[in-house]
Coordinates of C-alpha atoms and ligand atoms in Angstrom, one line a residue:
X66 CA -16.1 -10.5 15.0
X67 CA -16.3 -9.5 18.8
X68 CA -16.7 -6.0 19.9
X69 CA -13.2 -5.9 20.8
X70 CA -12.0 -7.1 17.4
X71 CA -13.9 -3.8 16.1
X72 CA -12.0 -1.1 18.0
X73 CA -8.8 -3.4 17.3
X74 CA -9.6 -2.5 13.4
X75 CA -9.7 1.0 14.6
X76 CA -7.2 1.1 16.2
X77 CA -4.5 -0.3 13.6
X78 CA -6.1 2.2 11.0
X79 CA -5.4 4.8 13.6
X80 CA -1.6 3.7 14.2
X81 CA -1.1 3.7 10.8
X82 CA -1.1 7.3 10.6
X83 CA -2.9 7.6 7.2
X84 CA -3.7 11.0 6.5
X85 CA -6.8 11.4 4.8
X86 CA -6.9 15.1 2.9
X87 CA -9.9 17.1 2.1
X88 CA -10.4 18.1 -1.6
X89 CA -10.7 16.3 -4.6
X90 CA -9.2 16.7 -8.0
X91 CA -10.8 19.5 -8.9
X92 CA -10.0 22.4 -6.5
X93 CA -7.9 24.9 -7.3
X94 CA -4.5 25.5 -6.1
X95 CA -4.3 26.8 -3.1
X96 CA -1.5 29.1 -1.4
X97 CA 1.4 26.8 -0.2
X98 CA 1.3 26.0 3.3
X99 CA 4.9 25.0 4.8
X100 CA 3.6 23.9 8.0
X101 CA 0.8 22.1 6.7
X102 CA 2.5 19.8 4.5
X103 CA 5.4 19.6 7.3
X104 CA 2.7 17.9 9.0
X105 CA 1.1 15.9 6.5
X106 CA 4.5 14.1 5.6
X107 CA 6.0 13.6 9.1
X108 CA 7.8 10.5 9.5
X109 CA 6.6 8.1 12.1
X110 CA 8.3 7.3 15.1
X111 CA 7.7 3.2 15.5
X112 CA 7.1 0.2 12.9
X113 CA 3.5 -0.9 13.2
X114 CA 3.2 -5.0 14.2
X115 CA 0.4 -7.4 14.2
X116 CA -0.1 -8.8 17.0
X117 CA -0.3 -12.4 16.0
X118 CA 3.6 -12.3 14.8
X119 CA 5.8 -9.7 17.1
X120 CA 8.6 -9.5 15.8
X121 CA 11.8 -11.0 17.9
X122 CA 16.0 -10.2 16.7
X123 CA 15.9 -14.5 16.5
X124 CA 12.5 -13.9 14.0
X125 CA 14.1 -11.4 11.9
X126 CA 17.6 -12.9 11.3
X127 CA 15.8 -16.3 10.1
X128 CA 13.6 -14.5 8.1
X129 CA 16.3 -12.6 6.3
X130 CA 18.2 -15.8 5.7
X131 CA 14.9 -17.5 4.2
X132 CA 15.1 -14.4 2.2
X133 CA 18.5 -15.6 0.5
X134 CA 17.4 -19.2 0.3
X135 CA 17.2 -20.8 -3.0
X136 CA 16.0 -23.7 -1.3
X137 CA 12.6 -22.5 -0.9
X138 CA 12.5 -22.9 -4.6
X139 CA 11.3 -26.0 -7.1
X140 CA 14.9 -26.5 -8.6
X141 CA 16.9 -24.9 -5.7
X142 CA 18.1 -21.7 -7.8
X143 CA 15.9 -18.7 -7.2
X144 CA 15.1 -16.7 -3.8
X145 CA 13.3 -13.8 -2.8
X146 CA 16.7 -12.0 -3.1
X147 CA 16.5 -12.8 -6.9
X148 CA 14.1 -10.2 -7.9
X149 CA 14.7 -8.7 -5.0
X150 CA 17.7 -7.0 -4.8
X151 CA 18.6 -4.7 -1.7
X152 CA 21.0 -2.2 -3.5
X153 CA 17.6 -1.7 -6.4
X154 CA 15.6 -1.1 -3.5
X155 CA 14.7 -4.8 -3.3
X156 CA 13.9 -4.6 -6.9
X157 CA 15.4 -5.8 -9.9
X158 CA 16.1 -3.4 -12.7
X159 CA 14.1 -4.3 -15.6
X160 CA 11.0 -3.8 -16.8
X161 CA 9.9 -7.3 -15.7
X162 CA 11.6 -10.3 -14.7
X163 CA 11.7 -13.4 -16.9
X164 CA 9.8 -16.3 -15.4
X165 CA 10.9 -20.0 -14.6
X166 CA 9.1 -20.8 -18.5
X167 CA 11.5 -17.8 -19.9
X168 CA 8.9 -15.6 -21.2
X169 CA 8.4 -11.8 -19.1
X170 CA 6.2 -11.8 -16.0
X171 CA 3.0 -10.0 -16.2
X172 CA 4.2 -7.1 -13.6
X173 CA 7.4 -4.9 -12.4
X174 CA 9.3 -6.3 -9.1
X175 CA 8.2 -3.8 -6.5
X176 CA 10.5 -2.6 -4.0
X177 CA 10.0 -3.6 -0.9
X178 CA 10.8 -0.5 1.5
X179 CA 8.3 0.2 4.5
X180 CA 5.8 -2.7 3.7
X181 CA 5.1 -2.8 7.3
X182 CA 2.5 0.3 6.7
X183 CA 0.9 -1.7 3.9
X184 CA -2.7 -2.2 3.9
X185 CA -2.9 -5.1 1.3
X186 CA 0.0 -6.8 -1.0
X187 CA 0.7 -6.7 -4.4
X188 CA 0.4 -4.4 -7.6
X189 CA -3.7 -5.4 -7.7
X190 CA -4.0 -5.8 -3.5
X191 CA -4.9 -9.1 -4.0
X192 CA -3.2 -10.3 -0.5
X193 CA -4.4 -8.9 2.2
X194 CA -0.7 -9.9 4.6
X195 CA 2.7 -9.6 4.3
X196 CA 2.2 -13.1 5.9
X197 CA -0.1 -14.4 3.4
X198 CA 2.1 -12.4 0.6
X199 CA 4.9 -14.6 1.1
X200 CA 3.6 -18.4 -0.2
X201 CA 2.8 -16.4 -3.3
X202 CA 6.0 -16.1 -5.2
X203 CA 7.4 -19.4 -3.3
X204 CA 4.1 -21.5 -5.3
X205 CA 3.9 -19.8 -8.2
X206 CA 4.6 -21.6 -11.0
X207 CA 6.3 -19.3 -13.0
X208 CA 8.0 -17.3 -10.2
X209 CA 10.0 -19.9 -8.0
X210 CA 8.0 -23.2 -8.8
X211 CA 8.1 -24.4 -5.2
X212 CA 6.1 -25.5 -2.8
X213 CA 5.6 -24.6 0.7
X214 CA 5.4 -28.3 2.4
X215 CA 8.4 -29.7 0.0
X216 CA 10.3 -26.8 1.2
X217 CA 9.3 -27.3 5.3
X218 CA 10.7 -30.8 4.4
X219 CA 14.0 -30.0 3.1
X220 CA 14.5 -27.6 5.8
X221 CA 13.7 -29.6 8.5
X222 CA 16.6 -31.8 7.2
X223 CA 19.2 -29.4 7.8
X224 CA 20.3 -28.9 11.8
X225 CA 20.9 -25.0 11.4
X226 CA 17.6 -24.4 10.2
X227 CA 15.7 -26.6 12.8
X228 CA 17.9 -24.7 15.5
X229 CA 16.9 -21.3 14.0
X230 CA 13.7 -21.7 13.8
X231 CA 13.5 -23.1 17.6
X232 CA 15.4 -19.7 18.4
X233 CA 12.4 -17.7 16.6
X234 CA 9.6 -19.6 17.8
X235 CA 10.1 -20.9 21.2
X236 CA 6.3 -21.8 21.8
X237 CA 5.9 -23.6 18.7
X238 CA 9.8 -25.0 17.9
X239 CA 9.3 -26.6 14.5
X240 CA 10.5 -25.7 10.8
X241 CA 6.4 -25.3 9.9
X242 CA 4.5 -23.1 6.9
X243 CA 2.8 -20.8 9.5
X244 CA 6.6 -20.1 11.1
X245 CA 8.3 -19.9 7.7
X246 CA 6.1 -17.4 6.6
X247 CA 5.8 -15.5 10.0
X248 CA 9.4 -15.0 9.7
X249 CA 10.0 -13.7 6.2
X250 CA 7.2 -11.3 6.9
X251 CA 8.9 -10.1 10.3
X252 CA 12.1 -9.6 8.0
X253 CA 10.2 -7.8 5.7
X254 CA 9.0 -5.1 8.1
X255 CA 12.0 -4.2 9.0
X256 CA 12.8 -2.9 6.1
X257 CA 12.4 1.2 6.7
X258 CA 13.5 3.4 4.4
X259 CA 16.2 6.0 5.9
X260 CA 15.5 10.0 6.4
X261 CA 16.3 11.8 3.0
X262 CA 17.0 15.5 2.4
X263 CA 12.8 16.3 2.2
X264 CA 12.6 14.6 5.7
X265 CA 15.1 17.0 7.0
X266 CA 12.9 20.0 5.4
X267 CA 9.8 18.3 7.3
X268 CA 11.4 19.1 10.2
X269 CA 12.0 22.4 10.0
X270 CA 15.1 22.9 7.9
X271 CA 14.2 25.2 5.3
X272 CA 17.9 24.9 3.6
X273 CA 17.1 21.0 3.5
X274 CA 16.0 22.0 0.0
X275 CA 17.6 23.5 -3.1
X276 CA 15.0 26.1 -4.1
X277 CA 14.5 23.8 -7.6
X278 CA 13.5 21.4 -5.4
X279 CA 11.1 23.4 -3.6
X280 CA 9.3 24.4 -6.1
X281 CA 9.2 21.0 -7.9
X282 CA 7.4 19.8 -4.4
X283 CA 5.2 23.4 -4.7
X284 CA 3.8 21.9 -8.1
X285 CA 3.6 18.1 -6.4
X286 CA 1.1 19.6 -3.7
X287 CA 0.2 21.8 -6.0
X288 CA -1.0 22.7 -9.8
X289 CA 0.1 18.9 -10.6
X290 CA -2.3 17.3 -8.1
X291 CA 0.0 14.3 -7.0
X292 CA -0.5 14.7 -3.7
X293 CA -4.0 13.7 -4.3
X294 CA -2.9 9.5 -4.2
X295 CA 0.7 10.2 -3.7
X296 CA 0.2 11.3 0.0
X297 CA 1.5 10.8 3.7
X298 CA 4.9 9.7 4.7
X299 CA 5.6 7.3 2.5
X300 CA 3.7 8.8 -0.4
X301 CA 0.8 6.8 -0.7
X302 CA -2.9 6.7 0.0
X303 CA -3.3 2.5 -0.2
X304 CA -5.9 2.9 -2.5
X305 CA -6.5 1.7 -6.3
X306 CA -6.5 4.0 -9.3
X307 CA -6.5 4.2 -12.8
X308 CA -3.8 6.6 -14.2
X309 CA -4.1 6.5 -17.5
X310 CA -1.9 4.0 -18.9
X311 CA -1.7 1.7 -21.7
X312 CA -2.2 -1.5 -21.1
X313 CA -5.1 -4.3 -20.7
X314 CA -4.1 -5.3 -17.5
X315 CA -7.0 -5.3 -15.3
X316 CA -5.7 -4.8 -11.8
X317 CA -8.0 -4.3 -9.3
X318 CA -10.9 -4.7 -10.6
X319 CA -10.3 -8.4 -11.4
X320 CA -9.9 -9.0 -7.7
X321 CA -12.5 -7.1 -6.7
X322 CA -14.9 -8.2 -9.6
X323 CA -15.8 -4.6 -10.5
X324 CA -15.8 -3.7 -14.0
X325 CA -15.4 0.1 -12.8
X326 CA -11.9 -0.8 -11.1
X327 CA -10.2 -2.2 -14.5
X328 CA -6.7 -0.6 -15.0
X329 CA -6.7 0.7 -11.2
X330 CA -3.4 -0.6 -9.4
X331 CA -2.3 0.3 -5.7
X332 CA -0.6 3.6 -5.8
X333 CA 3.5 3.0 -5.1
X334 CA 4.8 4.4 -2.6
X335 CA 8.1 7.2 -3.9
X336 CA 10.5 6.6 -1.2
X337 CA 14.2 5.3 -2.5
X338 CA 12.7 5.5 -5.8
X339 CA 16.1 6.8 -7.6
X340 CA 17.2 2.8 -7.0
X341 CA 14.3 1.0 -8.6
X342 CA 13.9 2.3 -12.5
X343 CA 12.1 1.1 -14.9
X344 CA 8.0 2.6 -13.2
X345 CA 4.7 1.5 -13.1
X346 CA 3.3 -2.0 -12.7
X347 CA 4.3 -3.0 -15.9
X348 CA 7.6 -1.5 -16.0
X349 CA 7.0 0.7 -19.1
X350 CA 8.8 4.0 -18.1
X351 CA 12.2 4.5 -17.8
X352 CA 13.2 7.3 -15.8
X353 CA 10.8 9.7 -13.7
X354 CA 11.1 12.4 -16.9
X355 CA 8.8 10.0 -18.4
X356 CA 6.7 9.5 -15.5
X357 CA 6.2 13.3 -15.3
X358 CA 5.6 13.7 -19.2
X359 CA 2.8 10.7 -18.7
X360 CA 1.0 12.5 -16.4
X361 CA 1.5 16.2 -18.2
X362 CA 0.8 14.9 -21.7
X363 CA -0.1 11.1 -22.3
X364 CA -2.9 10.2 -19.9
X365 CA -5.2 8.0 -21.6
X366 CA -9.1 9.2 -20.9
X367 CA -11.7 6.7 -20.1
X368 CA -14.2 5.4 -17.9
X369 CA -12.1 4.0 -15.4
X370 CA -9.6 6.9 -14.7
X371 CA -9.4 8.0 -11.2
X372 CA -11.6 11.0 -9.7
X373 CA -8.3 11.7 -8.0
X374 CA -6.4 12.5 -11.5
X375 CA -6.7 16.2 -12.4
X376 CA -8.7 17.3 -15.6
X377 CA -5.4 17.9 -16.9
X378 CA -1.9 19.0 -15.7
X379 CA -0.1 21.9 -18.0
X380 CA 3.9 21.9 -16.7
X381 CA 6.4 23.8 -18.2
X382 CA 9.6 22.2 -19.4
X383 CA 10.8 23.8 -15.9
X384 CA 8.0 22.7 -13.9
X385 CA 8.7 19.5 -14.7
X386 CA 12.5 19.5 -14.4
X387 CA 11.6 20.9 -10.8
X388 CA 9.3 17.5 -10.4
X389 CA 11.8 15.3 -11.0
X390 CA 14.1 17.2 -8.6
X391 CA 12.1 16.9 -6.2
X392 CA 11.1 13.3 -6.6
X393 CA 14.9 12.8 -6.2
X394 CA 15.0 14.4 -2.8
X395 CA 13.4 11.1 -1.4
X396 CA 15.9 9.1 -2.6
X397 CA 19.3 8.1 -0.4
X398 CA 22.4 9.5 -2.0
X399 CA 24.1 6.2 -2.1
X400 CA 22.4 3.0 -1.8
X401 CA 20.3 3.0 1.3
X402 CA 20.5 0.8 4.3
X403 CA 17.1 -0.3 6.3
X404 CA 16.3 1.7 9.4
X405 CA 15.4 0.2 12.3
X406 CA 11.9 1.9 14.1
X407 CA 11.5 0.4 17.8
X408 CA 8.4 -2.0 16.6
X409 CA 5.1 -1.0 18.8
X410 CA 2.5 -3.7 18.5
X411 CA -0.7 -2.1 16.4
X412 CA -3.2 -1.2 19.3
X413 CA -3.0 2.9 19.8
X414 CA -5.5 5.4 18.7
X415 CA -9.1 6.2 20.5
X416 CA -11.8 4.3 18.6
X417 CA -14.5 6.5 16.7
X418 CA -17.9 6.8 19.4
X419 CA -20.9 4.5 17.4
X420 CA -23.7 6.7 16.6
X421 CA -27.0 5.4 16.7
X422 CA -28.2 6.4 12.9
X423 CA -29.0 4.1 9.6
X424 CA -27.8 7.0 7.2
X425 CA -23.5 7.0 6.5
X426 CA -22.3 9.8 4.0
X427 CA -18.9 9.2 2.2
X428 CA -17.4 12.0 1.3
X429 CA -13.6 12.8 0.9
X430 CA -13.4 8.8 1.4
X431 CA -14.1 8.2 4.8
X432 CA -17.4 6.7 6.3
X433 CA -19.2 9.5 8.2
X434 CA -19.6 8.5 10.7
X435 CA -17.1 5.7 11.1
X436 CA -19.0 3.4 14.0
X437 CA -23.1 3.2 13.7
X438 CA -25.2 1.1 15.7
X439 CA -28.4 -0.7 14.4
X440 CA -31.5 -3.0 15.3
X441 CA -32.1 -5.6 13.4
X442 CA -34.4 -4.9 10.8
X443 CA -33.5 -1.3 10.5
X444 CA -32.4 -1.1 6.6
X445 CA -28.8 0.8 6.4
X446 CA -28.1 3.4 3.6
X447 CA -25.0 4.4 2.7
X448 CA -24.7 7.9 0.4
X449 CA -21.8 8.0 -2.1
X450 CA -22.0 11.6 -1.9
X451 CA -18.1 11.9 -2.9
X452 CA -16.7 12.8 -5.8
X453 CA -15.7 8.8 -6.4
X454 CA -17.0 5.4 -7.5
X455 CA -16.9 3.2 -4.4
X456 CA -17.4 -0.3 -3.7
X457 CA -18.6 -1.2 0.0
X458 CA -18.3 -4.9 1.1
X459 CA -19.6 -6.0 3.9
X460 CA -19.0 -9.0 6.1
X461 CA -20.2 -10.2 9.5
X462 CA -22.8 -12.8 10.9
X463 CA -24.2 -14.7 8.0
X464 CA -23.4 -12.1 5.3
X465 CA -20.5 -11.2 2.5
X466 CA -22.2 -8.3 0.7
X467 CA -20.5 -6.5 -2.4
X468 CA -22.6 -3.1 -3.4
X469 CA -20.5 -3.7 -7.2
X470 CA -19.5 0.1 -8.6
X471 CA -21.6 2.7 -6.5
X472 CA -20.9 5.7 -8.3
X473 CA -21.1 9.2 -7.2
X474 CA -24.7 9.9 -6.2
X475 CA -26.1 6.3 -5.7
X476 CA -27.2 4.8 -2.7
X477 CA -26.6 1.3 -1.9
X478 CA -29.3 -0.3 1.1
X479 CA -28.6 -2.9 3.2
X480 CA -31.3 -5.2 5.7
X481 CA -29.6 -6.9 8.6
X482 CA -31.7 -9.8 10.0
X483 CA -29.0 -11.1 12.5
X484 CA -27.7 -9.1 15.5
X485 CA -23.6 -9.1 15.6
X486 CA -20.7 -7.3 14.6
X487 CA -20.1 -6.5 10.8
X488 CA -17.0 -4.7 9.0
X489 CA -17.6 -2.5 6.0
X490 CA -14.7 -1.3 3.7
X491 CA -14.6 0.2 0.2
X492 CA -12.4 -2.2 -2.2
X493 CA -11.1 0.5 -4.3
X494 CA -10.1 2.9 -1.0
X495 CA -9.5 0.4 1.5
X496 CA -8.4 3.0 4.4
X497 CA -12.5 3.5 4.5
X498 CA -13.3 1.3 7.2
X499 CA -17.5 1.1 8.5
X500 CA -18.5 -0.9 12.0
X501 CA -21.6 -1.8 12.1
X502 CA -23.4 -3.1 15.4
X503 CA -26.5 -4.8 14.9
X504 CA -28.4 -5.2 18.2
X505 CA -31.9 -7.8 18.2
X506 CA -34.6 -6.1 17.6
X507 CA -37.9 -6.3 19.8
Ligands
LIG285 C1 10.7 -14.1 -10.0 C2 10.8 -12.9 -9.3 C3 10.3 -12.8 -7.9 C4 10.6 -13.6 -6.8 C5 11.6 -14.8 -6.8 C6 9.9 -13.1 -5.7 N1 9.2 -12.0 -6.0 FE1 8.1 -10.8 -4.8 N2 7.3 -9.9 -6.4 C7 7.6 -10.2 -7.7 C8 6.6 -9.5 -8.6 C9 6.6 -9.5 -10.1 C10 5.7 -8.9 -7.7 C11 4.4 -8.2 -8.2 C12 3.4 -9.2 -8.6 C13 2.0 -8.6 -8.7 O1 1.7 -7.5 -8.1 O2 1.1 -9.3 -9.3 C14 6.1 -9.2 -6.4 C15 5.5 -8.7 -5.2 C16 6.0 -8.9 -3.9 C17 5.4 -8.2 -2.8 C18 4.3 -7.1 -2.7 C19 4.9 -5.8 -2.7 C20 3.9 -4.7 -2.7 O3 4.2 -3.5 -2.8 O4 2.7 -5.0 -2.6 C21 6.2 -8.7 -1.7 C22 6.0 -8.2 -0.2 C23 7.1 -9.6 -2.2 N3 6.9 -9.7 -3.6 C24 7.9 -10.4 -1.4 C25 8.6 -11.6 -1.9 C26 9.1 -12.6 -1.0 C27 9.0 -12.7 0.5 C28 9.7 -13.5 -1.9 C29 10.3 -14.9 -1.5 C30 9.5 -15.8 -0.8 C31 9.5 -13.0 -3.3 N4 8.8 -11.8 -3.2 C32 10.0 -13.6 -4.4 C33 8.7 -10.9 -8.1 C34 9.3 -11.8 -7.4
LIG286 C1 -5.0 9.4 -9.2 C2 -3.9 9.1 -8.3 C3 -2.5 9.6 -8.7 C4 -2.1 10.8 -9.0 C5 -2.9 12.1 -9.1 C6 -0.7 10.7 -9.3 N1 -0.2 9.4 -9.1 FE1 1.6 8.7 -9.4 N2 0.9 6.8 -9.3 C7 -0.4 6.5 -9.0 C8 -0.6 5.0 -9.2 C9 -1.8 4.3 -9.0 C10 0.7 4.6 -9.7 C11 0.9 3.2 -10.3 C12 0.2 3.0 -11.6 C13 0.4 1.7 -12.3 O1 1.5 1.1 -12.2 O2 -0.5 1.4 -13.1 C14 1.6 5.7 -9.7 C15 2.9 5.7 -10.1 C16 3.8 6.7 -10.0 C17 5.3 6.6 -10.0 C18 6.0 5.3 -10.3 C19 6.5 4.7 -9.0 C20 7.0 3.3 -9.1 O3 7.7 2.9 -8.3 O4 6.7 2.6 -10.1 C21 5.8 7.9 -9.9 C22 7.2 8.3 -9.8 C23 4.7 8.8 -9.7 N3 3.5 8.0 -9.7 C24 4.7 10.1 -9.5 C25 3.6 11.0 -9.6 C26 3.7 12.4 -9.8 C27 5.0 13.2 -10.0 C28 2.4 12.9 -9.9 C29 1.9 14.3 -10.2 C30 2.3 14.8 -11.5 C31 1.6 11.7 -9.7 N4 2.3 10.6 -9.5 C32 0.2 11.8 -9.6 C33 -1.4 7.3 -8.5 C34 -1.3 8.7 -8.8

């Protein structure tokens, strides 16, 4: 990658607006700050965009009517819209769909609400696009049975759908995989969830909120530690964690290869949340009284539970009837309808000054410092001197390095022999991001 690409990596974390907060799981509460928290939930004011597929109104309307489109699957009777239901917040209702074979899919139907602030896809984060996402479910066998060039084919056959996708793509006018894709995924991001009672309390409106529901978001940032993964606008950190459930699913860590992220799965994000019971990746809570009761009672203790997850969570029967309120202040009263965010391509935000230094610290998850620049032959260390296993990768000019499960305390070293740009990021926190410039040596 090019200098240039590094400070565009930069730059989208930046425009993201992911807050990263200081403290771990085991500080005490601390005295509720109104005006902190105001700021640490604020809605954004534009949808982030790649810049390799803007999105165009002709874009957008195709991709909304590939999204209704049985045709995209093997027998011509299931679309996106199947398990994706806009009034269930693009979910489906049950605890998990029944496959083409008739036998229950492995995982829940996520909704779909403000995927355009994603930083990878899927319960385990094993696709790292919305673009790439979206040849997933159309190829898999027991999803829609389809495949992507059958279904170019049978589109190209029908005049309205070689017109619309001319419309969308005027540079490259054809019914192709890259353009069918591009277009569901420019769909997809519009799909914002509208401003709920909390996001009038962010603002300032301090009758936004019944005082139940106050103190149920007291205990949220508070005593019951779910702000630890369950933070920023849309209520969620992007990062992988085990939270105790049953189950033998392995999650993340069978992407990753890392025995240490087993169980871990991206944490959801709560917005519209009312419309999309049953919870969890496998469906296996009903209502958000059980999700509460889970975390106050029924977390399951072992190797791979997050750092992030309190020792334990005490809540009275009000506490957590003032939980649940709250969790239902970020839910539409009715149905929801996408808001539209004027789309601003992802290129803001200053990148971080490279420091000449071969020693990187990692506390509160974030590289310290966040640019370094090296010679070649200078060996790098990097200090997991956080309170959480990590799991650096590397990639750049001749190498894909994976440290495995660096736990708290270890050190992980790394030689570069070839001068170049090279991208660190942890697997289990992906919002860590590391640029490395190696410069030849004498
Ligand atoms: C048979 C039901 C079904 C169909 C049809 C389906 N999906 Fe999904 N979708 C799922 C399930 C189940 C998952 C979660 C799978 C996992 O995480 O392993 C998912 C995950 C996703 C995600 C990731 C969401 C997130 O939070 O990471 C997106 C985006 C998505 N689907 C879009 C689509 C699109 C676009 C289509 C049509 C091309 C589609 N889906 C068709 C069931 C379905
Ligand atoms: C250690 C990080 C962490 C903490 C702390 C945490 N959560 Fe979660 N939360 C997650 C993850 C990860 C999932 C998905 C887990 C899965 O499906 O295996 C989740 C799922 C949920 C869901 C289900 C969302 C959905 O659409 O399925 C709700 C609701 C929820 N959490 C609320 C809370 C509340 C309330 C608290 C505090 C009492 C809390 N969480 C604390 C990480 C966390």
């Amino acid at each position: 990658m090019t200098r240039a690409g590094l400070h565009s990596t930069v730059r989208v974390l930046a425009s993201l607006g992911l807050v990263v907060l200081v403290g771990g799981a085991t500080d005490g509460p601390a005295p509720f700050d109104a005006a902190h928290w105001r700021q640490v939930f604020a809605r954004p004011d534009h949808t982030p965009m790649p810049a390799g597929n803007p999105a165009t109104p002709g874009k957008v309307a195709l991709g909304a009517t590939l999204f209704e489109d049985k045709r995209l699957s093997g027998a011509g009777d299931v679309a996106c819209a199947t398990c994706h239901q806009a009034e269930l917040s693009f979910s489906d209702g049950v605890p998990t769909h029944d496959g083409l074979d008739g036998l229950a899919l492995d995982r829940r139907t996520p909704p779909l609400w403000n995927m355009a602030w994603g930083l990878s896809w899927f319960w385990d984060g094993r696709a790292t696009s919305l673009e790439a996402q979206a040849s997933g479910p159309i190829e898999n066998k027991r999803e829609m049975g389809g495949n992507l060039d059958r279904a170019v084919q049978t589109l190209s056959a029908d005049p309205k759908m070689t017109r619309a996708f001319a419309g969308a793509f005027p540079e490259d006018p054809a019914v192709t995989r890259a353009n069918l894709v591009k277009a569901l995924a420019a769909f997809e991001r519009t799909l914002v969830s509208p401003e709920t009672r909390f996001d009038r309390w962010v603002k300032g409106d301090d009758k936004a909120l019944e005082p139940d529901e106050l103190s149920g978001f007291k205990v949220f940032v508070g005593k019951g530690a779910c702000v630890n993964c369950h933070q920023g606008w849309r209520f969620t950190d992007e990062a992988f964690h085990d939270i105790g459930l049953p189950g033998d699913d392995p999650g993340r860590g069978k992407v990753l290869g890392v025995k240490a992220a087993e169980h871990a799965f991206k944490t959801p994000s709560l917005r519209e949340r009312v419309w999309s019971a049953p919870y969890m990746h496998d469906g296996s809570l009903a209502s958000f009284e059980d999700v509460v009761d889970h975390y106050a009672d029924r977390v399951i203790k072992r190797p791979t539970l997050s750092a992030d997850m309190p020792q334990s969570v005490a809540l009275s029967a009000a506490e957590r009837a003032q939980l649940v309120a709250f969790l239902n202040t970020l839910s539409s009263e009715d149905p929801p309808r996408a808001t539209s965010l004027p789309p601003r391509t992802m290129s803001l935000g200053v990148p971080p000054e490279a420091v000449a230094t071969s020693i990187v610290g990692q506390k509160d998850r974030r590289f310290t410092p966040g640019a370094i620049l090296l010679k070649v032959g200078e060996v790098l260390r990097i200090v997991n001197d956080d309170t959480r296993t990590h799991n650096v990768r590397i990639d750049g000019p001749g190498m894909s390095y994976n440290s495995d499960a660096q736990n708290p305390g270890d050190t992980v070293t790394i030689g570069f022999d070839q001068p170049g740009h090279y991208d660190a990021i942890c697997g289990i926190h992906p919002e860590m991001r590391l640029s490395v410039e190696v410069a030849p040596g004498q």
